[in-house]
């Protein structure tokens, strides 16, 4: 039996992971989270202790279901009895109303017969008008009364139809499918003969209504005939005077009623017939539907319940994996509010008027407009005051996607290894020994400046390495490496022991719950003591296996290539224990390890695939960047067509440079990808606009002495995104009680004129890491008096800013630029190397100057000149406007268009 994780066992017992963890801890079994792996013996122990309780709970649930079913049947019977009583009451009320209406019609008819001779007597004109007015009033009253009766009959007929429909469905359910099909066969022919109604009661209602209409028509015809005779008699008796007499004038209301009465009652008859036909059709359709759907109703209901249960279980599992409370996620009444939402957005999501939110904010002492953001505590307070439940969602959680793959789709994948340790303990040298590449030679100061990835194959198996820097300034990058890694190789020098960055790496690994393999390096050096390293690591919870712990130790020497194979075998052994799996057949997703802007290829992002397979042509979204993958490049520089789980590749085709650490995933539709990326970019711009800008570094110390709280604004430009994040993280760790450090702008690439303009407008200084000013940006900076600080080793930048922050700007060694030469041609000289034919565009180049080679705004080499000549003569200096030949010592990769900058190192006294 394979070992199980806690959430898998909880699923088997139909329990939540939190509840099962509590029970496991009561049994004294070690388990930290829902993803902890349980041994076979522990699984058996848990099953023996919990299965009796599960059976008892299942019996109790069955009893509860039976009681609920019985209660539901009783309520149905009671509702049926109430409906029957209501139907009887409606029938009795209808009969009573019908008798009253008949009595009223008879009395009205008697009154009309008694008043009929009155119009024939000419002298009684006032009584004739009074009779007409009474008839009009009586007719209006009768019409209103008939409307009320029609409404009452409609309500009674509707209630009776509902009862008849339910009875028909119940009868159909009892008689079975065969009888239903026979009974329902004539139902579709009902529209052809709507006159014969299926029930006796609706037919009586219809006949009574038609008889009333016919009687009313006869009465109106009699009235019209009587009026015509009276008019004719008046003309014969009175002649012309009868035409002018008041007794025989035409009454407009009566004439209109007589003219439109037949049409109105005909319309009433048509409406009544249509209503009756619609009722017959509705009842026939209901009976046919009940007969046809009864057979599969139970199965569909079970399938629907099963789907709902699976959806709830999936949502609960996703909530647990994201570290959320499942009860809040499954509660439909809880509204999810994005972090930093504006007042208008908050009111829209809650479905309330913005004025209500602003009023409560004013009562809390916060005066905000509709477009201003609210903090998390304020949103929770206002929602609680309104009686609503909210959950504030962070941007990472809002855009995070949780994938649930079935066990059948999962296949083994290679491990991803991160190398951590203290500065100069040999991390990069160890990787160099493993993959046989010279990484250290190109790194400034012997420190790895940004994350890279490589792939190593051993015995037909693949291992992916992520080289994470060891300096404390790269804490954020190291943490990001731990979140995508499976195994951590902790490098500790045998002659140095545990150092601060070593402890920091251990803390990151424990926080991410990633196993640690310790590589004790430099065992070939004099004074190496591996046992002392083991003893020191035990104080931080890293205990060797031979001492009863769970961490594997390997003694290696990166310089002399000792025991490297043993380290790789140990990594594979640790990966076998973890049983790493992934679904290679899904849409690709993973993380961006590094990103930079290449002049020839555009934005380039190094990504690590975690799930699925990435192909060329896929549409991807990485943070605020999106695009279609134009090419995939593996760590060896080869173009490939696809990348599988645990493969690091460079992708080309994004519209912008993503941020290192962003999650990327593949979209089927490019419009959806563009929409998501643009929404993220909009949020990033809104957040950047809230950044405050106040002052520069020049008067920083004087402001501190005055006791004022000041802000230090910075514009950071670097060669890769990871260096920007490292600087940002280091600045945030500084004490900001007296000075707030604000990064106004940060981007990848050289320092441009736009950066200088922004720095002048915001009183900021420009920090350039491994980049140079481009174009006329240096002259513009001198004109605008903008301070540009350039660095190649990151901790020098941190120390410089920290010294300025606390007012400890001591005299320092600085670089003074002497001149700039542009390479216009290159010459190959035997036994000498490459000579650059240059033109001095600025300043003066001296033979003893130190030089740096700048290509596309990025420093690619620093060194000294091997030769400086004009024509065939060696010279000591060449001024602006002249041509010369320059040879660079230990550097031959000179190209047309490169810039050679000369500078001298001088000691300058700080005055701030």
Coordinates of N, CA and C in Angstrom, one line a residue, residues 98-114 142 145 215-216 219:
X98 N -72.9 33.6 -8.3 CA -73.8 33.4 -9.5 C -75.2 33.7 -9.1
X99 N -75.7 33.2 -8.0 CA -77.1 33.4 -7.5 C -77.4 34.8 -7.3
X100 N -76.4 35.5 -6.7 CA -76.6 37.0 -6.4 C -76.7 37.7 -7.7
X101 N -75.8 37.4 -8.7 CA -75.9 38.1 -10.0 C -77.2 37.8 -10.7
X102 N -77.7 36.6 -10.6 CA -79.0 36.3 -11.3 C -80.1 37.1 -10.7
X103 N -80.1 37.2 -9.3 CA -81.1 38.0 -8.6 C -81.1 39.4 -9.0
X104 N -79.8 40.0 -9.2 CA -79.7 41.4 -9.5 C -80.2 41.6 -11.0
X105 N -79.9 40.7 -11.8 CA -80.4 40.8 -13.2 C -81.9 40.8 -13.3
X106 N -82.6 39.9 -12.5 CA -84.0 39.9 -12.6 C -84.6 41.1 -12.0
X107 N -84.1 41.7 -10.9 CA -84.6 42.9 -10.4 C -84.4 44.1 -11.4
X108 N -83.2 44.1 -12.0 CA -83.0 45.2 -13.0 C -83.9 45.1 -14.2
X109 N -84.2 43.8 -14.6 CA -85.1 43.7 -15.7 C -86.6 44.1 -15.4
X110 N -87.0 43.8 -14.1 CA -88.3 44.3 -13.7 C -88.4 45.8 -13.7
X111 N -87.3 46.4 -13.2 CA -87.3 47.9 -13.1 C -87.4 48.5 -14.5
X112 N -86.7 47.9 -15.5 CA -86.7 48.4 -16.9 C -88.0 48.2 -17.5
X113 N -88.8 47.1 -17.3 CA -90.1 46.9 -17.8 C -91.1 47.9 -17.3
X114 N -90.9 48.2 -16.0 CA -91.8 49.2 -15.3 C -91.6 50.6 -15.9
X142 N -73.1 47.6 -13.3 CA -73.2 46.2 -13.7 C -71.9 45.8 -14.4
X145 N -69.3 45.4 -11.8 CA -69.6 44.2 -11.0 C -69.2 42.9 -11.7
X215 N -78.1 37.3 -23.0 CA -79.2 38.1 -22.4 C -79.0 39.6 -22.5
X216 N -77.7 40.0 -22.2 CA -77.4 41.4 -22.3 C -77.6 42.0 -23.7
X219 N -81.3 42.5 -24.3 CA -81.8 43.6 -23.6 C -81.5 44.9 -24.3

